[in-house]
PDB file of C-alpha atoms in Angstrom:
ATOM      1  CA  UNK A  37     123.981 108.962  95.680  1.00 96.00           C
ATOM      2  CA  UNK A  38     123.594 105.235  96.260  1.00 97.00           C
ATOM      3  CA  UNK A  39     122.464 103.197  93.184  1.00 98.00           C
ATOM      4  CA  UNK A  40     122.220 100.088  92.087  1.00 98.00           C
ATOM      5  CA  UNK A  41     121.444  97.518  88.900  1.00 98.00           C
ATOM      6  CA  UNK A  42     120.694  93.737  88.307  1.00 98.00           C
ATOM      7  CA  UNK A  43     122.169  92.193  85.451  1.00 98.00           C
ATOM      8  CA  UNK A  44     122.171  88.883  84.170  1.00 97.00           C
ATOM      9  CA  UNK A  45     120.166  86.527  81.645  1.00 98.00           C
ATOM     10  CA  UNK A  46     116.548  87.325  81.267  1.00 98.00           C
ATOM     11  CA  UNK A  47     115.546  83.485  79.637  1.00 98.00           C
ATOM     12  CA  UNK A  48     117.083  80.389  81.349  1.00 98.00           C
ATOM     13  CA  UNK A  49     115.927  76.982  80.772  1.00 98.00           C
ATOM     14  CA  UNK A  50     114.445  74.551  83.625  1.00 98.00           C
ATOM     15  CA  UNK A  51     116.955  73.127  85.838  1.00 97.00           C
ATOM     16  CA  UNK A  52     119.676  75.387  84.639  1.00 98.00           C
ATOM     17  CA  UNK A  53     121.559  77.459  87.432  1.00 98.00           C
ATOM     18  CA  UNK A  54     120.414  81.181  87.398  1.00 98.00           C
ATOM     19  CA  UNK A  55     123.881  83.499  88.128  1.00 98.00           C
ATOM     20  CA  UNK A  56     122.749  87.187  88.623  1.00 98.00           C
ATOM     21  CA  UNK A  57     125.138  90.281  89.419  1.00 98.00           C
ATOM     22  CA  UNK A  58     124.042  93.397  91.318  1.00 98.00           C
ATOM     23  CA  UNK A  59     126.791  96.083  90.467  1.00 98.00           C
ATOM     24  CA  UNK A  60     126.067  98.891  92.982  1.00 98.00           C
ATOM     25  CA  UNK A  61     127.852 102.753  93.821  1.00 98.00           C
ATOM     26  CA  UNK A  62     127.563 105.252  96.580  1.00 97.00           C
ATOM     27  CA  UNK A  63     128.485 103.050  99.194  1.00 97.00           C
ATOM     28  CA  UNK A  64     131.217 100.314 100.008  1.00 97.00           C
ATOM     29  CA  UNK A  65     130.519  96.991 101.357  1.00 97.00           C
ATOM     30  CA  UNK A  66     133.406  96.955 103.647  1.00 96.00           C
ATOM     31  CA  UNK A  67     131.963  99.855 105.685  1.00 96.00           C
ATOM     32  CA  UNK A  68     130.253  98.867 108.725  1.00 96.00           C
ATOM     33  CA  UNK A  69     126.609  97.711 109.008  1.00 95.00           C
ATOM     34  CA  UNK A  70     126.238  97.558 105.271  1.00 97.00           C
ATOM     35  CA  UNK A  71     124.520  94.586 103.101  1.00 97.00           C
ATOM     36  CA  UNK A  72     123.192  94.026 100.098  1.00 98.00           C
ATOM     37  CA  UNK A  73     119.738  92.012  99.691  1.00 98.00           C
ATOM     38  CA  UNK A  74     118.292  90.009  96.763  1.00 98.00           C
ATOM     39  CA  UNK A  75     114.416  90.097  96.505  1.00 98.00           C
ATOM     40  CA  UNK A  76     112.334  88.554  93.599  1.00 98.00           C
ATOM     41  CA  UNK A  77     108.618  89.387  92.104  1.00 98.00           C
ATOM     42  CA  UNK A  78     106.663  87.087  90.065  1.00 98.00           C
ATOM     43  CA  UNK A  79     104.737  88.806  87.519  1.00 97.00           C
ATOM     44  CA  UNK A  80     101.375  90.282  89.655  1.00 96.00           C
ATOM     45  CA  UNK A  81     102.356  88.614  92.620  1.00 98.00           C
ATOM     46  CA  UNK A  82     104.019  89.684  95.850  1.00 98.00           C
ATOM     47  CA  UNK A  83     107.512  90.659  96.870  1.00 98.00           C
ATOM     48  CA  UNK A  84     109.994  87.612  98.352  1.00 98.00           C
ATOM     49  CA  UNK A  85     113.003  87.849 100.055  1.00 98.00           C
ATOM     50  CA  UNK A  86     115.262  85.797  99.045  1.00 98.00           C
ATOM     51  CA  UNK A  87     118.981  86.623 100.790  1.00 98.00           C
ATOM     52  CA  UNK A  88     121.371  89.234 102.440  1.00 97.00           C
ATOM     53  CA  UNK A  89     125.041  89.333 102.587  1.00 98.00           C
ATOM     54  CA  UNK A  90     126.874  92.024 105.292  1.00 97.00           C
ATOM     55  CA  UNK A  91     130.010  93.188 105.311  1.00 97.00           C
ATOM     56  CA  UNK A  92     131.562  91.118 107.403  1.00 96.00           C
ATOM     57  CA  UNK A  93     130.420  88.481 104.950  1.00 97.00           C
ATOM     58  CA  UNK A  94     127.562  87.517 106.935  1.00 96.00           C
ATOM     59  CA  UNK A  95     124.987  85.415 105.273  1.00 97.00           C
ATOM     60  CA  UNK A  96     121.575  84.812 105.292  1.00 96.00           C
ATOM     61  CA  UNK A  97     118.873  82.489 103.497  1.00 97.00           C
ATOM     62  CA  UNK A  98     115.566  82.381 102.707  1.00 97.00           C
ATOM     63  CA  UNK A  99     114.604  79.537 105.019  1.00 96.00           C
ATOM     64  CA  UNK A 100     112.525  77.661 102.065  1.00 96.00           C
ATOM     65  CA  UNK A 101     115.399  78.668  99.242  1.00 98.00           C
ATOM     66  CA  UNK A 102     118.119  78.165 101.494  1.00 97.00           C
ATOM     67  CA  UNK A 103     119.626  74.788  99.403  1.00 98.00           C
ATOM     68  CA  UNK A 104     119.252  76.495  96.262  1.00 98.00           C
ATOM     69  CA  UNK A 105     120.769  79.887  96.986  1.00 98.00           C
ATOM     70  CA  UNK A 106     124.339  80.776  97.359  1.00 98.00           C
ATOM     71  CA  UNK A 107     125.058  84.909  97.755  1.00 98.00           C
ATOM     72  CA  UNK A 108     128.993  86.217  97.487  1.00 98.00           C
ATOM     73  CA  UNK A 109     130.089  89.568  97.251  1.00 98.00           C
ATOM     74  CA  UNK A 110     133.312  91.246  95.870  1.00 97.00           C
ATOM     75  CA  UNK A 111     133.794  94.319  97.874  1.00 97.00           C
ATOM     76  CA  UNK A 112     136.685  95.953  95.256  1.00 96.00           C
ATOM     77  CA  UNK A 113     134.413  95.378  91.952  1.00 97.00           C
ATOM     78  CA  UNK A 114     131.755  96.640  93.994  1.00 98.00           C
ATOM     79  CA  UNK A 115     129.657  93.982  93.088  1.00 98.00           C
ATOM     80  CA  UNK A 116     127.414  91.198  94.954  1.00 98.00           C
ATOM     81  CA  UNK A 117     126.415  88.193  93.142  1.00 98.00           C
ATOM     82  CA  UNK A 118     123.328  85.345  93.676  1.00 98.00           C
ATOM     83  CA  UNK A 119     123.356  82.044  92.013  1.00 98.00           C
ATOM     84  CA  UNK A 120     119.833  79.844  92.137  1.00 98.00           C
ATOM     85  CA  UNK A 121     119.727  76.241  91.395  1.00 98.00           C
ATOM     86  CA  UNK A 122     117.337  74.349  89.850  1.00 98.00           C
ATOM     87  CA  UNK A 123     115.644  76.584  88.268  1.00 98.00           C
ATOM     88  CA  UNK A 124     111.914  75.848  87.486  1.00 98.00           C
ATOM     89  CA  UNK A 125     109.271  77.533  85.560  1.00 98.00           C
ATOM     90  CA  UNK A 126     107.760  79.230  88.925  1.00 98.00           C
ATOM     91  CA  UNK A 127     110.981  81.017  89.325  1.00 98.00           C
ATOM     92  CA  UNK A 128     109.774  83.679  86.789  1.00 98.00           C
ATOM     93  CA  UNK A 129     109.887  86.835  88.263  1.00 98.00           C
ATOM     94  CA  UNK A 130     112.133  90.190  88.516  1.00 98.00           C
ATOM     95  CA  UNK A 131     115.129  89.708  90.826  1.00 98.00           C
ATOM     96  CA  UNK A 132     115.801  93.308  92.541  1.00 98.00           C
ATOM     97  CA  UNK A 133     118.799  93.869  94.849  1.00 98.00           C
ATOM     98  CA  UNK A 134     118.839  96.415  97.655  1.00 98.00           C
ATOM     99  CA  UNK A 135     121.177  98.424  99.468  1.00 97.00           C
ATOM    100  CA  UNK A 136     120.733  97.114 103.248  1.00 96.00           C
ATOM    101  CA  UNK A 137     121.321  98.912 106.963  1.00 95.00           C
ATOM    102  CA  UNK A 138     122.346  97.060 109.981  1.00 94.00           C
ATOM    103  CA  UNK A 139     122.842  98.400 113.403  1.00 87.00           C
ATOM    104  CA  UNK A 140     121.358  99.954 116.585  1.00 85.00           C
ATOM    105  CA  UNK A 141     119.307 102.725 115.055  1.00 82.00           C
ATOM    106  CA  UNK A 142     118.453 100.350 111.855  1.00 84.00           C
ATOM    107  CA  UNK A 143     117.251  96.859 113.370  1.00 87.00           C
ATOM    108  CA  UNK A 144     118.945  93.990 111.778  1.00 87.00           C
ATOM    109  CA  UNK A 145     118.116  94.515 108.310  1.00 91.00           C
ATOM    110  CA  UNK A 146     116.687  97.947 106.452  1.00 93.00           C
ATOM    111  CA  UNK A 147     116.328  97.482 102.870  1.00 95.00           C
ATOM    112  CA  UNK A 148     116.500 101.478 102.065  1.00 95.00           C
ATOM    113  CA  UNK A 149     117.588 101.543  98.251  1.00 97.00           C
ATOM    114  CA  UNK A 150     116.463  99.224  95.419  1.00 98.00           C
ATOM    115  CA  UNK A 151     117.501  98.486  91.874  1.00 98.00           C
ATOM    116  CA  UNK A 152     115.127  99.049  89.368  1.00 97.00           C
ATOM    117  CA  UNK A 153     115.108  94.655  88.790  1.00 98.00           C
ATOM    118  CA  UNK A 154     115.639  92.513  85.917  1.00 98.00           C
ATOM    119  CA  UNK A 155     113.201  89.847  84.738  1.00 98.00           C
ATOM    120  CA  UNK A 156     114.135  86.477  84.570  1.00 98.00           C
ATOM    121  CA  UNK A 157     111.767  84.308  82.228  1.00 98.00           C
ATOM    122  CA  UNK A 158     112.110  80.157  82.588  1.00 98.00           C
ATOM    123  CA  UNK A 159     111.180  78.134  79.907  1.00 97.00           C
ATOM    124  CA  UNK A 160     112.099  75.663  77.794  1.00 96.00           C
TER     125      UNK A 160
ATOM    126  CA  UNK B  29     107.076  78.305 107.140  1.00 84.00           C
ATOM    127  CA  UNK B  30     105.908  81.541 108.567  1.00 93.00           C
ATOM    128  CA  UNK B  31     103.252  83.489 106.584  1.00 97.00           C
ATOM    129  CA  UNK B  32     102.549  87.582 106.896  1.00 98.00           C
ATOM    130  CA  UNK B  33      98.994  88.758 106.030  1.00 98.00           C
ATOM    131  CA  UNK B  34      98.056  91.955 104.961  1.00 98.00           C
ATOM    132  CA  UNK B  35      94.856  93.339 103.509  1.00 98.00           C
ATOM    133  CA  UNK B  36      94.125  92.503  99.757  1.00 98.00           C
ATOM    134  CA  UNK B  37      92.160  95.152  99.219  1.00 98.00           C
ATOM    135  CA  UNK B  38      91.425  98.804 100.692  1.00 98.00           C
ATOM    136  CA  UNK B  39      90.024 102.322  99.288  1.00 98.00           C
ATOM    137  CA  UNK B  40      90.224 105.117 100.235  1.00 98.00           C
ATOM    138  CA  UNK B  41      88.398 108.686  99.589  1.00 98.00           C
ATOM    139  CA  UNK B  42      91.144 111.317  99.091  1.00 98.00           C
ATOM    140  CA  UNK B  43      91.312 113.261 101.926  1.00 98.00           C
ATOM    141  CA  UNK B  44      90.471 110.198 104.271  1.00 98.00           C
ATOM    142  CA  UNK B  45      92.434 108.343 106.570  1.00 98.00           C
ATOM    143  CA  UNK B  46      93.278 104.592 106.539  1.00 98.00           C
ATOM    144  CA  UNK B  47      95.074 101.874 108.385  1.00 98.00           C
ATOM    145  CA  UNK B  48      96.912  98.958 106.368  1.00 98.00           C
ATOM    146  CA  UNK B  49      98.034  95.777 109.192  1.00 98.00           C
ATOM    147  CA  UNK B  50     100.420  93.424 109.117  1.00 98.00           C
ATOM    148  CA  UNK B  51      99.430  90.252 110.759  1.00 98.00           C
ATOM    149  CA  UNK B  52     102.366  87.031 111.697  1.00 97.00           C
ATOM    150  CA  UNK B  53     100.765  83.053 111.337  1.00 96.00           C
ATOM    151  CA  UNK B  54     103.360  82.378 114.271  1.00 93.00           C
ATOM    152  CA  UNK B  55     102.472  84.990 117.091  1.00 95.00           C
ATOM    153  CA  UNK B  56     101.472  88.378 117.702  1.00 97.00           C
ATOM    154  CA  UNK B  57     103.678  91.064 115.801  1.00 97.00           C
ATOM    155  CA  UNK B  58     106.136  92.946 118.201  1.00 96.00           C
ATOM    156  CA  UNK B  59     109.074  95.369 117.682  1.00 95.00           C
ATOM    157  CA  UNK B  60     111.457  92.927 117.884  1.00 95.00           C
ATOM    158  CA  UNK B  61     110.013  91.573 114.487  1.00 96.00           C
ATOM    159  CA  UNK B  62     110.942  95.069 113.336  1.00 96.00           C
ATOM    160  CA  UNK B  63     108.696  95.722 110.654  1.00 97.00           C
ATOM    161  CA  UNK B  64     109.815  97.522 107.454  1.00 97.00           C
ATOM    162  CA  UNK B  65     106.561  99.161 105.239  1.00 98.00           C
ATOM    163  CA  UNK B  66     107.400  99.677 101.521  1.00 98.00           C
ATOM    164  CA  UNK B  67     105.009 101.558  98.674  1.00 98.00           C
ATOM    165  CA  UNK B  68     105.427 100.291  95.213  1.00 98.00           C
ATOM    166  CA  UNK B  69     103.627 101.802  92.123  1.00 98.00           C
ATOM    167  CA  UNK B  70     103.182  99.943  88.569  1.00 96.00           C
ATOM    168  CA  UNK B  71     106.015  99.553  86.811  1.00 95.00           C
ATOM    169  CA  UNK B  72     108.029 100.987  89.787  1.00 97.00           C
ATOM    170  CA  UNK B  73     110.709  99.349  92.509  1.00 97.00           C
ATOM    171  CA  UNK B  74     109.531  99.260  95.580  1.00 98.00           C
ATOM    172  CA  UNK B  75     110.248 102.561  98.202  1.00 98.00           C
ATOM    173  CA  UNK B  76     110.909 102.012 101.512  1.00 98.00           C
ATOM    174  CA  UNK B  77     108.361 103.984 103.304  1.00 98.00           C
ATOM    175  CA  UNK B  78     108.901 102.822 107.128  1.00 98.00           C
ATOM    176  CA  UNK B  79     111.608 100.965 109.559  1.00 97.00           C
ATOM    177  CA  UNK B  80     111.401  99.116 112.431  1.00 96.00           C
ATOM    178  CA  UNK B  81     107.947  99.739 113.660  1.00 97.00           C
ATOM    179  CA  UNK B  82     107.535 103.590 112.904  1.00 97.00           C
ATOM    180  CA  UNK B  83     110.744 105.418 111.825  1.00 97.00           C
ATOM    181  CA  UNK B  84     110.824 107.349 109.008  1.00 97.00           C
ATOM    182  CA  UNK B  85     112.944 107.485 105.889  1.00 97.00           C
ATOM    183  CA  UNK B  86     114.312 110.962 104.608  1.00 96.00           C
ATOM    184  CA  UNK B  87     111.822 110.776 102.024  1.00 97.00           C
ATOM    185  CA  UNK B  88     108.639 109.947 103.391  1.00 98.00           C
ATOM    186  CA  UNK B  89     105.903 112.188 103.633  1.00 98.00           C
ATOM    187  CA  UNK B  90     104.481 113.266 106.858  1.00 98.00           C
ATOM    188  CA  UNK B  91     101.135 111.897 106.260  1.00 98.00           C
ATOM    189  CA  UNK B  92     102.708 107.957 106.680  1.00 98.00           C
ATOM    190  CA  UNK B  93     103.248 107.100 110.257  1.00 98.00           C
ATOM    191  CA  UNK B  94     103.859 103.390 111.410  1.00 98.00           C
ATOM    192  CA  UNK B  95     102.707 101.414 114.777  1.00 98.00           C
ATOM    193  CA  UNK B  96     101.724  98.150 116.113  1.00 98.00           C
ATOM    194  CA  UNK B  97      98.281  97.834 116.767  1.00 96.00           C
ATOM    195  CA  UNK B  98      96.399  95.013 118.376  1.00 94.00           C
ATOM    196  CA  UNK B  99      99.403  92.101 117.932  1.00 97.00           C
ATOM    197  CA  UNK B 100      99.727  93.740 114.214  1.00 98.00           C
ATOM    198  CA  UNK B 101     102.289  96.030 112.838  1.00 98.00           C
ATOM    199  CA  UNK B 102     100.088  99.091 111.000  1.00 98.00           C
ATOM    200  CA  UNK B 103     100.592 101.556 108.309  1.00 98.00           C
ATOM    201  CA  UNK B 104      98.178 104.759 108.834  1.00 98.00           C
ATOM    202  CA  UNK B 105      98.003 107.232 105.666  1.00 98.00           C
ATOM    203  CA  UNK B 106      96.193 110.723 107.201  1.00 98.00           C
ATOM    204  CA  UNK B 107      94.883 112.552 104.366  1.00 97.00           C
ATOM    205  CA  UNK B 108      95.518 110.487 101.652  1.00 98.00           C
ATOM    206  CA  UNK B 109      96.586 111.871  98.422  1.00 98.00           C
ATOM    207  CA  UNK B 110      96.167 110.265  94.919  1.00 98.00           C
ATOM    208  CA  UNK B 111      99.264 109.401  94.380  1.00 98.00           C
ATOM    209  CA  UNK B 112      99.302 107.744  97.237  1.00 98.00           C
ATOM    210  CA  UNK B 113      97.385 104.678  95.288  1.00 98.00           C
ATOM    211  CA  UNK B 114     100.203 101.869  95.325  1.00 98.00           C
ATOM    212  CA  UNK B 115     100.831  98.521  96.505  1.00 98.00           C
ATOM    213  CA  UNK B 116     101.997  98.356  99.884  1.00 98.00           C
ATOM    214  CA  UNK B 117     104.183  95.681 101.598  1.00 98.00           C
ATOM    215  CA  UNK B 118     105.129  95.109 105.027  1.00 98.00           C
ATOM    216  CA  UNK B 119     108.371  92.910 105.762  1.00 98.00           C
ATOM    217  CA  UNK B 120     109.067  91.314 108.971  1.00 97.00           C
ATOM    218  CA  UNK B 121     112.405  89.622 110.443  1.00 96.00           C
ATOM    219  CA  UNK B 122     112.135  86.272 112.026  1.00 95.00           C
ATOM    220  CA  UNK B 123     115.279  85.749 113.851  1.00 91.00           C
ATOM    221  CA  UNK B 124     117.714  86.126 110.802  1.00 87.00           C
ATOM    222  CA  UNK B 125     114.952  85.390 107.888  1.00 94.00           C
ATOM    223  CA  UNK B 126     112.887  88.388 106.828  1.00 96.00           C
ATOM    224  CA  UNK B 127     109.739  87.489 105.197  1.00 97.00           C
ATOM    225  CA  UNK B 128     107.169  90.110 102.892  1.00 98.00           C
ATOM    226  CA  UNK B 129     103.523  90.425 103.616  1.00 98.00           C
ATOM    227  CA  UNK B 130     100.948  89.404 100.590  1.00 98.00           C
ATOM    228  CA  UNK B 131     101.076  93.047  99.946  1.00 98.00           C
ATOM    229  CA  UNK B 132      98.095  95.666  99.972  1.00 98.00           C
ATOM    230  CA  UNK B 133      96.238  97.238  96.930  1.00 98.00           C
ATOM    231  CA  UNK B 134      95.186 100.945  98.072  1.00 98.00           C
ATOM    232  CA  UNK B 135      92.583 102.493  96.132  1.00 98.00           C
ATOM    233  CA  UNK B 136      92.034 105.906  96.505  1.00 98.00           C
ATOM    234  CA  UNK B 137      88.804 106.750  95.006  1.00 94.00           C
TER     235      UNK B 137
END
């Protein structure tokens, strides 16, 4: 059974860096064609991607986040971590992660499994 | 920066059939953007529904099926349930960025 869960601080102040852990289980991120994503919701508003991390520690960036974002994982805690810079009032929203497929039957990236999110409020 | 379009708004009779698209700013949608189509309810994460173009998870009911239609990707419910009234969001991948659509309201009334 593949679960996972944010955690982090739900109030950070503007400019502050935002550091958020996804602890998952029922699956390893050393196996092959496995990822994690981060995604993010502002309250009533749509879903964003924001970055992926494989198992072969391939990366990837929201193109329009990208200098802000930095995604690490540590395969034996079983845990993938994002850190957001700069954070600004707009950045209020609930940062899910999501248990990600990669290969010839999955396309490059199949989000399949989500945490239930964590809301981060900024503000002064 | 690329921008995915999706219907604000639909309803739906139960019973009825309807077809949620996915349109790209940058070019007509093909399989190779792979689309993804995920149901979310209030309160709820987000369940992935469909994967690249039309596959189907484990989970998801028969009455979902996923194509591309007319340079869109496309989400047909046939006989829509009530609980099939959601928010639904299609995602595509760009070359190594994915981006979500606006996301769909789906009223079935």
């Amino acid at each position: 059974q593949i679960t996972l869960k944010e955690s982090g601080p739900t109030l950070v102040k503007p400019t502050q860096t935002l550091t958020l852990t996804c602890t998952f289980s029922g699956f390893s991120l050393s196996t092959s064609g496995v990822g994690v994503g981060w995604i993010r919701q502002p309250p009533g508003k749509a879903l964003e991607w924001l970055a992926l991390i494989y198992w072969d520690d391939d990366k990837r960036y929201s193109p329009s986040l990208k200098s802000r974002l930095t995604i690490t994982k540590d395969t034996s805690k079983n845990q993938v971590v994002l850190t957001m810079s700069n954070m600004d009032p707009v950045d209020t929203a609930t940062y899910s992660c999501a248990h990600t497929k990669k290969g010839p039957s999955w396309g490059p990236a199949v989000m399949n499994y989500w945490g239930q999110g964590t809301l981060v409020t900024v503000s002064s | 920066q690329t921008v995915v379009t999706q219907e604000p708004s639909l309803t739906v009779s139960p019973g009825g059939t309807v077809t949620l698209t996915c349109a790209s700013s940058t070019a007509a949608v093909t399989s190779g953007n792979y689309p993804n189509w995920f149901q979310q309810k209030p309160g709820q994460a987000p369940r992935a529904l469909i994967y690249t173009t039309s596959n189907k998870h484990p989970w998801t009911p028969a009455r979902f099926s996923g194509s591309l239609l007319g340079g869109r990707a496309a989400l047909t419910l046939s006989g829509v349930q009530p609980e099939d009234e959601a928010d639904y969001y299609c995602l595509l991948y760009y070359g190594g960025a994915l981006v979500f659509g606006g996301g769909t309201k789906l009223t079935v009334l």
